[in-house]
Amino acid sequence: MAADKLNHINPEYVTWKYEELNFTLLGGIRIDGLHSMRVTLKVDFKTYPSIRHSLDLYNETQTEKLVKKAAERFTLSTTYVHAAVGNLINTVEEYRLQQIDTNKLKAVNNKPILTKEEKNQAEVFLQQPNLLQQTNEAIGLSGVIGEEVNRLIMYLVFTSRKTTRPLHIISFGSSGVGKSHLQEKVGELIPKEDKIELTSVSGNAFYYYVDDDLGNKLILIEDYDGVFAALYPIRELQSKQKISKTITMRDRSGNTRTLHLTVKGPVSIGGCTTSEHIYEDNANRSFLIYLDETETQDERVMDYQRKLSAGKIDITDQQQIQKQLQNVQRVLQPISVRNPYAEQLIIPKEVFKPRRSNAHYIAFIEAITFYKQYQREHQVNKETGEIYIETTFEDIAEANELMKNILLKKSDELGYATRKYFEQLKDHLESNKEKTFINSSIRTIFKEHPSKQKRFMLELQQYGLIKKIDGDKKKGFIYEVVNNEEYSKLQLAINHILDEVLQKVSSSQVVHRPSKPLKSTPAKRIR
């Protein structure tokens, strides 16, 4: 009995022939989820009416129904049809395994091999003084407009994917302010083979990655609304760096058996959203950055857009810088980081969820040290043989400067949108030398939606930052700000503690081997 090979010229309309029985797999063949074989089949025989049936070919009950239905309609023996379906299952199974192997081979082959010149240029870049400052300038030259602090934090978080304790980041901001654009542009500096970009994903999708497909990858989520169903496995990947799930399935004999799926990280996850409170559990596991929504930033972006339209932006130069920063990422090698000052690092008590924030703070310092690996001497633990590099005072100072705003946001009782509204309100009252206000006038000036303003006012009153002093529903209530300086005092307190920690570290620096680059090649900026 001769059976044809699969004809998959059209991947959405795969055909296969078994003697005079013609099978068509409508919608193609799914490669993921080897525990099942869900297909939509169209079965044809001579001039008989076609059979169209959706089923799992690994489900014995469903397969038997298809065999019986085909045998009755085409007046064929069930033995013959059963043999045809059995051959189809084996053919599709073999094809899926071949495709998985092919895809893995493609992934390996597609990983670019750097030329000696490219590798040398990337290593030279990583050896230069003021590396973070030079990196930030290069990020700007690659096409990221403004957001100097946010873009550098995001780049370092994305770099942490190559460490044993990767960090995660969520960008907050109003609709249309450029959250996805910032993530996309910084994401372009990470090699394609190291990242997975998602716009939508089901709740089970992450469980069907094979082995360590996610290992040390960067997962970029365009909008958290698109992955709502997958928030739980995302949180587990962030916390435990692996996810597992037990499912039941039927084998070819119809027997039920248990299959345990485990997918390992570690991964770094970046995402964007306008809804801070909806994704609070995920936000707690991530660095939170709030985009610059000032008029100055608006003008920077619009000026860039105008120059781009006028042909005054050299896109080729930007792409070259992107490629060179990707190569910088490629030459970074896995290595352990030790921080001899870790026990002296104390985060402000005002920070919410201090245990998790403390872990983020320490891991961020380690990420900076890791990025500077070409400037550090490799040391060896004599007992274990482990090779490692050490954190310096400079790394902590740079981390503290970048972390001040992060920790401030993590210490703020108010949500991002409410805080933005409140600071805008205080500035307006101060500039107009007013002490009281009514909602309707502020709403008109700020062009704020009534429902949003109502939510902001309720939150501000809940925390005792605004109080109602007069008025009624008909004429409108009169409000006043209770505390004008609470945010600036919080900021001063956090900055003071971080500066105090830095002073303590400076006065008790550990004696260790001096830092020196691995090579003596002179440093040179990327151009």
Short mmCIF file of C-alpha atoms in Angstrom, two decimals:
data_model
loop_
_atom_site.label_atom_id
_atom_site.label_comp_id
_atom_site.label_asym_id
_atom_site.label_seq_id
_atom_site.Cartn_x
_atom_site.Cartn_y
_atom_site.Cartn_z
CA MET A 1 0.00 0.00 0.00
CA ALA A 2 1.73 3.14 -1.23
CA ALA A 3 1.45 6.42 0.67
CA ASP A 4 2.63 9.77 -0.68
CA LYS A 5 4.83 12.25 1.15
CA LEU A 6 3.27 15.33 2.68
CA ASN A 7 2.75 18.12 0.18
CA HIS A 8 3.25 21.34 2.16
CA ILE A 9 3.94 23.83 -0.62
CA ASN A 10 1.06 25.77 0.90
CA PRO A 11 1.66 25.53 4.68
CA GLU A 12 -2.03 26.28 5.36
CA TYR A 13 -3.25 23.56 2.94
CA VAL A 14 -1.15 20.42 3.42
CA THR A 15 -2.15 17.38 1.34
CA TRP A 16 -1.35 13.69 1.64
CA LYS A 17 -2.54 10.70 -0.39
CA TYR A 18 -3.01 7.07 0.64
CA GLU A 19 -3.84 5.14 -2.54
CA GLU A 20 -7.22 6.61 -3.53
CA LEU A 21 -7.89 8.33 -0.19
CA ASN A 22 -6.95 12.02 -0.22
CA PHE A 23 -6.33 13.84 3.07
CA THR A 24 -6.01 17.62 3.43
CA LEU A 25 -4.86 19.26 6.67
CA LEU A 26 -6.67 22.58 6.67
CA GLY A 27 -4.77 25.28 8.52
CA GLY A 28 -1.52 23.33 8.35
CA ILE A 29 0.39 21.31 10.95
CA ARG A 30 1.15 22.61 14.42
CA ILE A 31 4.74 21.98 15.48
CA ASP A 32 4.35 22.95 19.14
CA GLY A 33 2.68 20.76 21.74
CA LEU A 34 3.91 17.27 20.87
CA HIS A 35 1.58 15.78 23.48
CA SER A 36 -1.34 16.22 21.05
CA MET A 37 -1.95 16.31 17.29
CA ARG A 38 -4.91 18.59 16.77
CA VAL A 39 -5.84 18.96 13.09
CA THR A 40 -8.74 19.90 10.86
CA LEU A 41 -9.03 17.19 8.20
CA LYS A 42 -10.74 17.09 4.86
CA VAL A 43 -11.02 13.51 3.55
CA ASP A 44 -11.88 12.78 -0.11
CA PHE A 45 -12.50 9.51 -1.94
CA LYS A 46 -13.41 9.40 -5.65
CA THR A 47 -16.64 11.34 -6.24
CA TYR A 48 -18.12 10.83 -2.78
CA PRO A 49 -18.97 13.92 -0.68
CA SER A 50 -15.99 15.12 1.38
CA ILE A 51 -15.66 14.65 5.13
CA ARG A 52 -14.47 17.63 7.19
CA HIS A 53 -13.59 16.88 10.79
CA SER A 54 -11.59 18.59 13.58
CA LEU A 55 -9.98 16.19 16.02
CA ASP A 56 -6.90 15.21 17.98
CA LEU A 57 -5.29 12.32 16.08
CA TYR A 58 -3.71 11.15 19.35
CA ASN A 59 -7.17 10.71 20.85
CA GLU A 60 -8.26 7.12 20.17
CA THR A 61 -11.96 7.82 20.62
CA GLN A 62 -11.97 10.71 18.17
CA THR A 63 -9.86 8.78 15.66
CA GLU A 64 -12.20 5.77 15.79
CA LYS A 65 -15.18 8.05 15.07
CA LEU A 66 -13.38 9.43 12.01
CA VAL A 67 -12.53 5.92 10.76
CA LYS A 68 -16.09 4.72 11.21
CA LYS A 69 -17.56 7.80 9.52
CA ALA A 70 -15.18 7.52 6.53
CA ALA A 71 -15.78 3.78 6.14
CA GLU A 72 -19.55 4.28 6.09
CA ARG A 73 -19.55 7.21 3.68
CA PHE A 74 -17.02 5.79 1.24
CA THR A 75 -18.21 2.14 1.57
CA LEU A 76 -14.72 1.02 2.58
CA SER A 77 -13.64 -1.47 5.23
CA THR A 78 -12.72 0.02 8.62
CA THR A 79 -9.44 -1.95 8.47
CA TYR A 80 -8.45 -0.12 5.28
CA VAL A 81 -9.41 3.33 6.59
CA HIS A 82 -7.73 2.60 9.93
CA ALA A 83 -4.50 1.74 8.13
CA ALA A 84 -4.72 4.98 6.14
CA VAL A 85 -5.27 7.13 9.26
CA GLY A 86 -2.50 5.27 11.11
CA ASN A 87 -0.09 5.99 8.27
CA LEU A 88 -1.17 9.64 8.29
CA ILE A 89 -0.44 9.93 12.02
CA ASN A 90 3.03 8.40 11.60
CA THR A 91 3.78 10.68 8.63
CA VAL A 92 2.70 13.85 10.45
CA GLU A 93 4.57 12.78 13.60
CA GLU A 94 7.78 12.22 11.64
CA TYR A 95 7.34 15.58 9.88
CA ARG A 96 6.87 17.43 13.20
CA LEU A 97 10.01 15.91 14.73
CA GLN A 98 12.01 16.75 11.59
CA GLN A 99 10.75 20.34 11.69
CA ILE A 100 11.73 20.75 15.32
CA ASP A 101 15.26 19.49 14.57
CA THR A 102 15.43 21.72 11.47
CA ASN A 103 14.31 24.78 13.43
CA LYS A 104 16.93 24.12 16.11
CA LEU A 105 19.61 23.74 13.44
CA LYS A 106 18.45 26.96 11.77
CA ALA A 107 18.64 28.78 15.10
CA VAL A 108 22.25 27.61 15.56
CA ASN A 109 23.21 28.37 11.96
CA ASN A 110 21.51 31.77 12.04
CA LYS A 111 23.60 32.87 15.00
CA PRO A 112 26.12 35.21 13.40
CA ILE A 113 29.83 34.57 13.80
CA LEU A 114 31.69 37.81 14.43
CA THR A 115 34.70 38.66 12.34
CA LYS A 116 37.97 39.30 14.14
CA GLU A 117 37.53 43.03 13.48
CA GLU A 118 33.92 43.10 14.80
CA LYS A 119 34.90 41.18 17.93
CA ASN A 120 37.89 43.44 18.56
CA GLN A 121 35.79 46.58 18.08
CA ALA A 122 33.15 45.34 20.54
CA GLU A 123 35.77 44.42 23.14
CA VAL A 124 37.50 47.79 22.75
CA PHE A 125 34.17 49.53 23.33
CA LEU A 126 33.65 47.58 26.56
CA GLN A 127 37.12 48.55 27.83
CA GLN A 128 36.72 52.32 27.58
CA PRO A 129 36.47 54.60 30.63
CA ASN A 130 33.04 55.96 31.60
CA LEU A 131 31.49 52.92 29.91
CA LEU A 132 27.92 53.63 31.01
CA GLN A 133 28.09 57.22 29.80
CA GLN A 134 29.57 56.15 26.47
CA THR A 135 26.93 53.43 26.13
CA ASN A 136 24.15 55.92 26.84
CA GLU A 137 25.49 58.24 24.15
CA ALA A 138 25.64 55.33 21.68
CA ILE A 139 22.02 54.42 22.52
CA GLY A 140 21.03 57.99 21.71
CA LEU A 141 22.94 57.87 18.41
CA SER A 142 21.11 54.65 17.54
CA GLY A 143 17.82 56.58 17.36
CA VAL A 144 16.46 56.69 20.92
CA ILE A 145 15.32 60.28 21.52
CA GLY A 146 15.63 61.66 25.06
CA GLU A 147 14.76 59.38 28.02
CA GLU A 148 18.47 59.35 28.96
CA VAL A 149 18.01 57.64 32.35
CA ASN A 150 15.21 55.29 31.31
CA ARG A 151 16.97 54.07 28.18
CA LEU A 152 20.19 53.24 30.06
CA ILE A 153 18.30 51.42 32.82
CA MET A 154 16.37 49.45 30.19
CA TYR A 155 19.56 48.54 28.31
CA LEU A 156 21.22 47.27 31.51
CA VAL A 157 18.11 45.30 32.47
CA PHE A 158 18.07 43.69 29.01
CA THR A 159 21.80 42.91 29.41
CA SER A 160 21.06 41.11 32.69
CA ARG A 161 19.43 38.29 30.67
CA LYS A 162 22.93 36.81 30.39
CA THR A 163 23.39 36.64 34.17
CA THR A 164 22.10 34.09 36.66
CA ARG A 165 19.72 36.66 38.19
CA PRO A 166 18.08 38.54 35.32
CA LEU A 167 16.03 41.66 35.94
CA HIS A 168 12.67 42.67 34.44
CA ILE A 169 11.22 46.02 33.48
CA ILE A 170 7.79 47.56 32.83
CA SER A 171 7.32 50.91 31.09
CA PHE A 172 4.36 53.02 32.20
CA GLY A 173 2.92 56.05 30.49
CA SER A 174 -0.17 57.55 28.91
CA SER A 175 -1.47 56.22 25.63
CA GLY A 176 0.56 57.48 22.66
CA VAL A 177 3.51 58.69 24.74
CA GLY A 178 5.97 56.21 23.20
CA LYS A 179 6.28 53.28 25.66
CA SER A 180 6.39 50.63 22.95
CA HIS A 181 8.69 52.81 20.84
CA LEU A 182 11.29 53.12 23.62
CA GLN A 183 11.20 49.38 24.31
CA GLU A 184 11.36 48.57 20.60
CA LYS A 185 14.33 50.89 19.95
CA VAL A 186 16.35 49.66 22.95
CA GLY A 187 15.32 46.10 22.05
CA GLU A 188 16.90 46.60 18.62
CA LEU A 189 20.28 46.80 20.39
CA ILE A 190 19.89 43.19 21.56
CA PRO A 191 20.82 40.43 19.05
CA LYS A 192 17.84 38.81 17.31
CA GLU A 193 18.88 35.34 18.44
CA ASP A 194 18.63 36.45 22.08
CA LYS A 195 15.10 37.85 22.11
CA ILE A 196 11.46 36.84 21.63
CA GLU A 197 8.94 39.57 20.79
CA LEU A 198 5.27 39.04 21.66
CA THR A 199 2.10 40.97 20.90
CA SER A 200 -0.28 38.23 22.03
CA VAL A 201 0.10 34.84 23.68
CA SER A 202 -2.22 32.23 25.19
CA GLY A 203 -2.06 31.04 28.79
CA ASN A 204 -0.46 27.70 27.83
CA ALA A 205 1.94 28.88 25.14
CA PHE A 206 4.98 29.23 27.42
CA TYR A 207 4.69 25.61 28.59
CA TYR A 208 5.36 24.25 25.11
CA TYR A 209 8.79 25.70 24.56
CA VAL A 210 11.30 22.88 24.26
CA ASP A 211 13.95 22.29 26.94
CA ASP A 212 15.94 25.49 27.41
CA ASP A 213 14.59 27.43 24.43
CA LEU A 214 13.99 30.37 26.79
CA GLY A 215 17.37 30.14 28.52
CA ASN A 216 18.99 33.60 28.85
CA LYS A 217 16.49 35.10 26.41
CA LEU A 218 14.90 38.54 26.48
CA ILE A 219 11.10 38.41 26.16
CA LEU A 220 9.58 41.67 24.97
CA ILE A 221 5.84 42.19 25.47
CA GLU A 222 4.42 45.02 23.40
CA ASP A 223 1.39 45.52 25.66
CA TYR A 224 0.49 43.55 28.78
CA ASP A 225 -3.16 43.62 27.68
CA GLY A 226 -2.19 41.23 24.87
CA VAL A 227 -0.78 38.60 27.25
CA PHE A 228 -3.36 38.84 30.04
CA ALA A 229 -4.03 35.08 29.88
CA ALA A 230 -0.32 34.34 30.34
CA LEU A 231 0.39 36.61 33.32
CA TYR A 232 0.72 33.71 35.77
CA PRO A 233 3.43 31.78 33.87
CA ILE A 234 5.19 35.10 33.22
CA ARG A 235 5.27 35.78 36.98
CA GLU A 236 6.58 32.27 37.65
CA LEU A 237 9.33 32.72 35.06
CA GLN A 238 10.28 35.99 36.73
CA SER A 239 10.33 34.56 40.26
CA LYS A 240 11.53 30.97 39.81
CA GLN A 241 13.18 31.14 36.36
CA LYS A 242 11.25 28.04 35.35
CA ILE A 243 7.64 26.92 34.90
CA SER A 244 6.09 23.47 35.07
CA LYS A 245 2.72 21.97 34.36
CA THR A 246 1.21 18.50 34.56
CA ILE A 247 -1.33 17.51 31.91
CA THR A 248 -3.26 14.35 31.07
CA MET A 249 -3.48 12.91 27.57
CA ARG A 250 -4.61 9.78 25.80
CA ASP A 251 -2.12 7.61 23.97
CA ARG A 252 -2.87 5.74 20.75
CA SER A 253 -4.49 2.93 22.66
CA GLY A 254 -6.90 5.31 24.36
CA ASN A 255 -5.19 4.99 27.75
CA THR A 256 -4.90 8.11 29.90
CA ARG A 257 -1.40 9.04 31.02
CA THR A 258 0.25 11.97 32.75
CA LEU A 259 2.81 14.23 31.10
CA HIS A 260 4.96 16.70 33.02
CA LEU A 261 6.07 19.80 31.10
CA THR A 262 8.98 21.90 32.40
CA VAL A 263 10.46 24.95 30.70
CA LYS A 264 13.59 26.54 32.11
CA GLY A 265 14.92 30.08 32.05
CA PRO A 266 16.45 32.27 33.16
CA VAL A 267 14.76 35.06 31.20
CA SER A 268 14.55 38.82 31.31
CA ILE A 269 11.10 40.25 30.57
CA GLY A 270 10.24 43.73 29.34
CA GLY A 271 6.73 45.04 28.83
CA CYS A 272 4.59 48.15 28.44
CA THR A 273 1.22 49.17 29.85
CA THR A 274 -0.93 52.13 30.82
CA SER A 275 -2.59 50.16 33.66
CA GLU A 276 -0.30 50.13 36.69
CA HIS A 277 -2.74 48.64 39.20
CA ILE A 278 -4.05 45.88 36.91
CA TYR A 279 -0.58 44.34 36.61
CA GLU A 280 0.54 45.01 40.18
CA ASP A 281 1.76 41.44 40.82
CA ASN A 282 3.94 41.57 37.72
CA ALA A 283 5.05 45.14 38.51
CA ASN A 284 6.27 44.04 41.95
CA ARG A 285 8.76 41.72 40.23
CA SER A 286 10.03 44.39 37.85
CA PHE A 287 11.78 47.70 37.59
CA LEU A 288 9.17 50.36 36.90
CA ILE A 289 10.04 53.26 34.64
CA TYR A 290 7.72 56.16 33.86
CA LEU A 291 8.18 57.87 30.54
CA ASP A 292 8.97 61.55 30.16
CA GLU A 293 5.69 63.26 29.21
CA THR A 294 6.95 66.83 29.46
CA GLU A 295 6.56 69.38 26.69
CA THR A 296 10.35 69.41 26.30
CA GLN A 297 10.37 65.69 25.46
CA ASP A 298 7.39 66.17 23.13
CA GLU A 299 9.34 68.82 21.23
CA ARG A 300 12.46 66.60 21.03
CA VAL A 301 10.45 63.76 19.51
CA MET A 302 8.54 65.99 17.10
CA ASP A 303 11.75 67.71 16.00
CA TYR A 304 13.26 64.28 15.27
CA GLN A 305 10.14 63.31 13.29
CA ARG A 306 10.40 66.49 11.21
CA LYS A 307 14.11 65.95 10.51
CA LEU A 308 13.45 62.32 9.58
CA SER A 309 10.79 63.42 7.10
CA ALA A 310 13.17 66.05 5.69
CA GLY A 311 15.85 63.41 5.11
CA LYS A 312 18.26 64.94 7.63
CA ILE A 313 18.61 61.80 9.77
CA ASP A 314 21.23 59.28 8.66
CA ILE A 315 19.34 55.99 9.08
CA THR A 316 22.34 53.99 7.80
CA ASP A 317 24.52 55.41 10.57
CA GLN A 318 21.88 54.53 13.18
CA GLN A 319 21.66 50.96 11.87
CA GLN A 320 25.44 50.63 12.02
CA ILE A 321 25.47 51.71 15.66
CA GLN A 322 22.65 49.26 16.41
CA LYS A 323 24.66 46.44 14.85
CA GLN A 324 27.79 47.39 16.78
CA LEU A 325 25.91 47.46 20.10
CA GLN A 326 24.44 44.06 19.25
CA ASN A 327 28.00 42.81 18.80
CA VAL A 328 28.87 44.31 22.18
CA GLN A 329 26.13 42.11 23.65
CA ARG A 330 27.43 39.06 21.77
CA VAL A 331 30.95 39.27 23.21
CA LEU A 332 29.68 39.41 26.82
CA GLN A 333 30.43 36.01 28.37
CA PRO A 334 28.75 34.26 31.31
CA ILE A 335 30.74 34.96 34.46
CA SER A 336 29.96 35.13 38.17
CA VAL A 337 29.89 38.47 39.97
CA ARG A 338 30.80 38.99 43.61
CA ASN A 339 30.04 42.17 45.51
CA PRO A 340 32.40 42.60 48.49
CA TYR A 341 30.28 45.57 49.67
CA ALA A 342 26.91 43.80 49.53
CA GLU A 343 26.45 43.60 53.31
CA GLN A 344 26.67 47.40 53.60
CA LEU A 345 24.01 48.11 51.00
CA ILE A 346 20.77 49.19 52.68
CA ILE A 347 17.69 50.39 50.81
CA PRO A 348 15.44 53.11 52.29
CA LYS A 349 12.81 51.85 54.74
CA GLU A 350 10.19 53.88 52.85
CA VAL A 351 10.36 51.42 49.91
CA PHE A 352 7.37 49.08 49.64
CA LYS A 353 8.07 45.32 49.58
CA PRO A 354 11.68 45.86 50.76
CA ARG A 355 12.80 42.24 50.35
CA ARG A 356 12.05 42.15 46.65
CA SER A 357 13.32 45.70 46.08
CA ASN A 358 16.53 44.88 47.94
CA ALA A 359 17.11 41.89 45.65
CA HIS A 360 16.51 44.11 42.60
CA TYR A 361 18.95 46.72 43.92
CA ILE A 362 21.73 44.19 44.47
CA ALA A 363 21.07 42.45 41.12
CA PHE A 364 21.19 45.80 39.30
CA ILE A 365 24.65 46.52 40.72
CA GLU A 366 25.73 43.05 39.61
CA ALA A 367 24.37 43.74 36.10
CA ILE A 368 26.57 46.86 35.87
CA THR A 369 29.61 44.86 37.05
CA PHE A 370 28.78 42.13 34.53
CA TYR A 371 28.61 44.69 31.73
CA LYS A 372 32.09 45.92 32.71
CA GLN A 373 33.63 42.44 32.62
CA TYR A 374 36.31 43.49 30.10
CA GLN A 375 37.61 46.01 32.64
CA ARG A 376 37.88 43.57 35.53
CA GLU A 377 40.49 41.02 36.43
CA HIS A 378 39.20 37.47 36.43
CA GLN A 379 39.69 35.94 39.86
CA VAL A 380 39.50 32.29 40.86
CA ASN A 381 38.00 30.72 43.97
CA LYS A 382 40.77 28.37 45.10
CA GLU A 383 38.31 25.99 46.74
CA THR A 384 35.73 25.64 43.97
CA GLY A 385 37.66 26.79 40.91
CA GLU A 386 34.88 29.27 40.08
CA ILE A 387 35.97 32.25 37.98
CA TYR A 388 34.45 35.57 39.01
CA ILE A 389 34.80 39.35 38.83
CA GLU A 390 34.23 41.85 41.63
CA THR A 391 31.99 44.87 42.04
CA THR A 392 33.76 48.19 42.62
CA PHE A 393 32.77 51.37 44.43
CA GLU A 394 32.21 53.02 41.03
CA ASP A 395 29.60 50.38 40.09
CA ILE A 396 27.61 51.07 43.25
CA ALA A 397 27.81 54.84 42.74
CA GLU A 398 26.49 54.53 39.18
CA ALA A 399 23.74 52.12 40.26
CA ASN A 400 22.64 54.45 43.06
CA GLU A 401 22.35 57.39 40.70
CA LEU A 402 20.18 55.39 38.30
CA MET A 403 18.16 53.73 41.07
CA LYS A 404 17.12 56.90 42.91
CA ASN A 405 14.09 57.50 40.71
CA ILE A 406 13.23 53.77 40.62
CA LEU A 407 13.20 53.54 44.41
CA LEU A 408 11.26 56.81 44.66
CA LYS A 409 8.47 55.34 42.52
CA LYS A 410 8.54 52.13 44.58
CA SER A 411 8.14 54.23 47.75
CA ASP A 412 5.26 56.36 46.51
CA GLU A 413 1.80 55.57 47.89
CA LEU A 414 0.14 57.02 44.80
CA GLY A 415 -0.15 55.36 41.43
CA TYR A 416 1.75 56.85 38.52
CA ALA A 417 -1.24 58.59 36.89
CA THR A 418 -2.49 60.00 40.19
CA ARG A 419 0.98 61.27 41.11
CA LYS A 420 1.31 62.96 37.71
CA TYR A 421 -2.08 64.66 38.19
CA PHE A 422 -1.25 65.74 41.75
CA GLU A 423 2.14 67.23 40.86
CA GLN A 424 0.56 69.04 37.91
CA LEU A 425 -2.16 70.36 40.23
CA LYS A 426 0.35 71.61 42.81
CA ASP A 427 2.43 73.36 40.14
CA HIS A 428 -0.70 75.05 38.76
CA LEU A 429 -1.83 76.30 42.16
CA GLU A 430 1.63 77.54 43.05
CA SER A 431 2.19 79.37 39.75
CA ASN A 432 -1.21 81.06 40.07
CA LYS A 433 -0.78 81.71 43.81
CA GLU A 434 -3.99 79.88 44.62
CA LYS A 435 -4.71 77.73 47.66
CA THR A 436 -8.08 76.24 46.76
CA PHE A 437 -9.68 74.83 43.60
CA ILE A 438 -12.82 73.21 42.22
CA ASN A 439 -12.78 70.13 40.01
CA SER A 440 -14.55 71.65 37.01
CA SER A 441 -11.99 74.45 36.54
CA ILE A 442 -9.01 72.11 36.91
CA ARG A 443 -10.62 69.59 34.56
CA THR A 444 -10.99 72.28 31.89
CA ILE A 445 -7.41 73.50 32.27
CA PHE A 446 -5.87 70.00 32.28
CA LYS A 447 -8.32 68.64 29.65
CA GLU A 448 -8.87 65.66 31.94
CA HIS A 449 -11.70 63.15 31.53
CA PRO A 450 -14.26 63.44 34.40
CA SER A 451 -14.08 59.75 35.32
CA LYS A 452 -10.28 59.85 35.52
CA GLN A 453 -10.30 63.02 37.59
CA LYS A 454 -12.84 61.47 39.95
CA ARG A 455 -10.55 58.44 40.43
CA PHE A 456 -7.53 60.66 41.09
CA MET A 457 -9.42 62.80 43.61
CA LEU A 458 -10.72 59.78 45.51
CA GLU A 459 -7.19 58.36 45.80
CA LEU A 460 -5.75 61.70 46.91
CA GLN A 461 -8.44 62.11 49.57
CA GLN A 462 -7.95 58.51 50.69
CA TYR A 463 -4.28 59.23 51.45
CA GLY A 464 -5.11 62.56 53.08
CA LEU A 465 -3.28 64.69 50.54
CA ILE A 466 -6.37 66.70 49.54
CA LYS A 467 -9.39 67.64 51.61
CA LYS A 468 -12.84 69.09 50.91
CA ILE A 469 -13.33 72.41 52.72
CA ASP A 470 -16.57 73.89 51.34
CA GLY A 471 -19.23 73.85 48.60
CA ASP A 472 -22.00 71.50 47.52
CA LYS A 473 -22.93 69.20 44.64
CA LYS A 474 -24.81 71.91 42.76
CA LYS A 475 -22.12 74.61 42.78
CA GLY A 476 -19.17 72.28 43.14
CA PHE A 477 -16.98 71.40 46.11
CA ILE A 478 -13.95 73.45 47.04
CA TYR A 479 -10.73 71.55 47.81
CA GLU A 480 -7.31 72.39 49.13
CA VAL A 481 -3.98 70.57 49.10
CA VAL A 482 -3.08 69.37 52.60
CA ASN A 483 0.60 68.64 52.01
CA ASN A 484 2.61 70.34 49.26
CA GLU A 485 6.01 68.92 50.21
CA GLU A 486 5.39 65.21 50.87
CA TYR A 487 6.87 64.08 47.54
CA SER A 488 9.97 66.28 47.70
CA LYS A 489 10.57 65.15 51.30
CA LEU A 490 10.28 61.51 50.23
CA GLN A 491 12.74 62.14 47.42
CA LEU A 492 15.20 63.84 49.77
CA ALA A 493 14.93 60.98 52.27
CA ILE A 494 15.69 58.32 49.65
CA ASN A 495 18.57 60.30 48.14
CA HIS A 496 20.00 60.90 51.61
CA ILE A 497 19.97 57.19 52.52
CA LEU A 498 21.58 56.14 49.23
CA ASP A 499 24.24 58.85 49.57
CA GLU A 500 24.85 57.74 53.17
CA VAL A 501 25.29 54.14 52.04
CA LEU A 502 27.75 55.28 49.37
CA GLN A 503 29.74 57.26 51.94
CA LYS A 504 29.92 54.23 54.22
CA VAL A 505 31.13 52.03 51.35
CA SER A 506 33.70 54.65 50.35
CA SER A 507 35.15 54.90 53.84
CA SER A 508 35.49 51.12 54.23
CA GLN A 509 36.54 50.00 50.77
CA VAL A 510 37.66 46.40 50.75
CA VAL A 511 41.25 45.76 49.82
CA HIS A 512 41.29 43.58 46.71
CA ARG A 513 43.16 43.21 43.47
CA PRO A 514 43.07 46.31 41.30
CA SER A 515 40.75 46.29 38.32
CA LYS A 516 42.34 46.08 34.93
CA PRO A 517 41.11 45.33 31.43
CA LEU A 518 41.65 41.90 29.90
CA LYS A 519 43.45 43.47 26.93
CA SER A 520 45.63 46.51 26.61
CA THR A 521 43.98 47.69 23.38
CA PRO A 522 43.23 51.45 23.61
CA ALA A 523 39.59 52.33 24.16
CA LYS A 524 37.59 53.76 21.28
CA ARG A 525 34.04 54.95 20.94
CA ILE A 526 31.65 53.23 18.62
CA ARG A 527 31.18 55.18 15.42
#
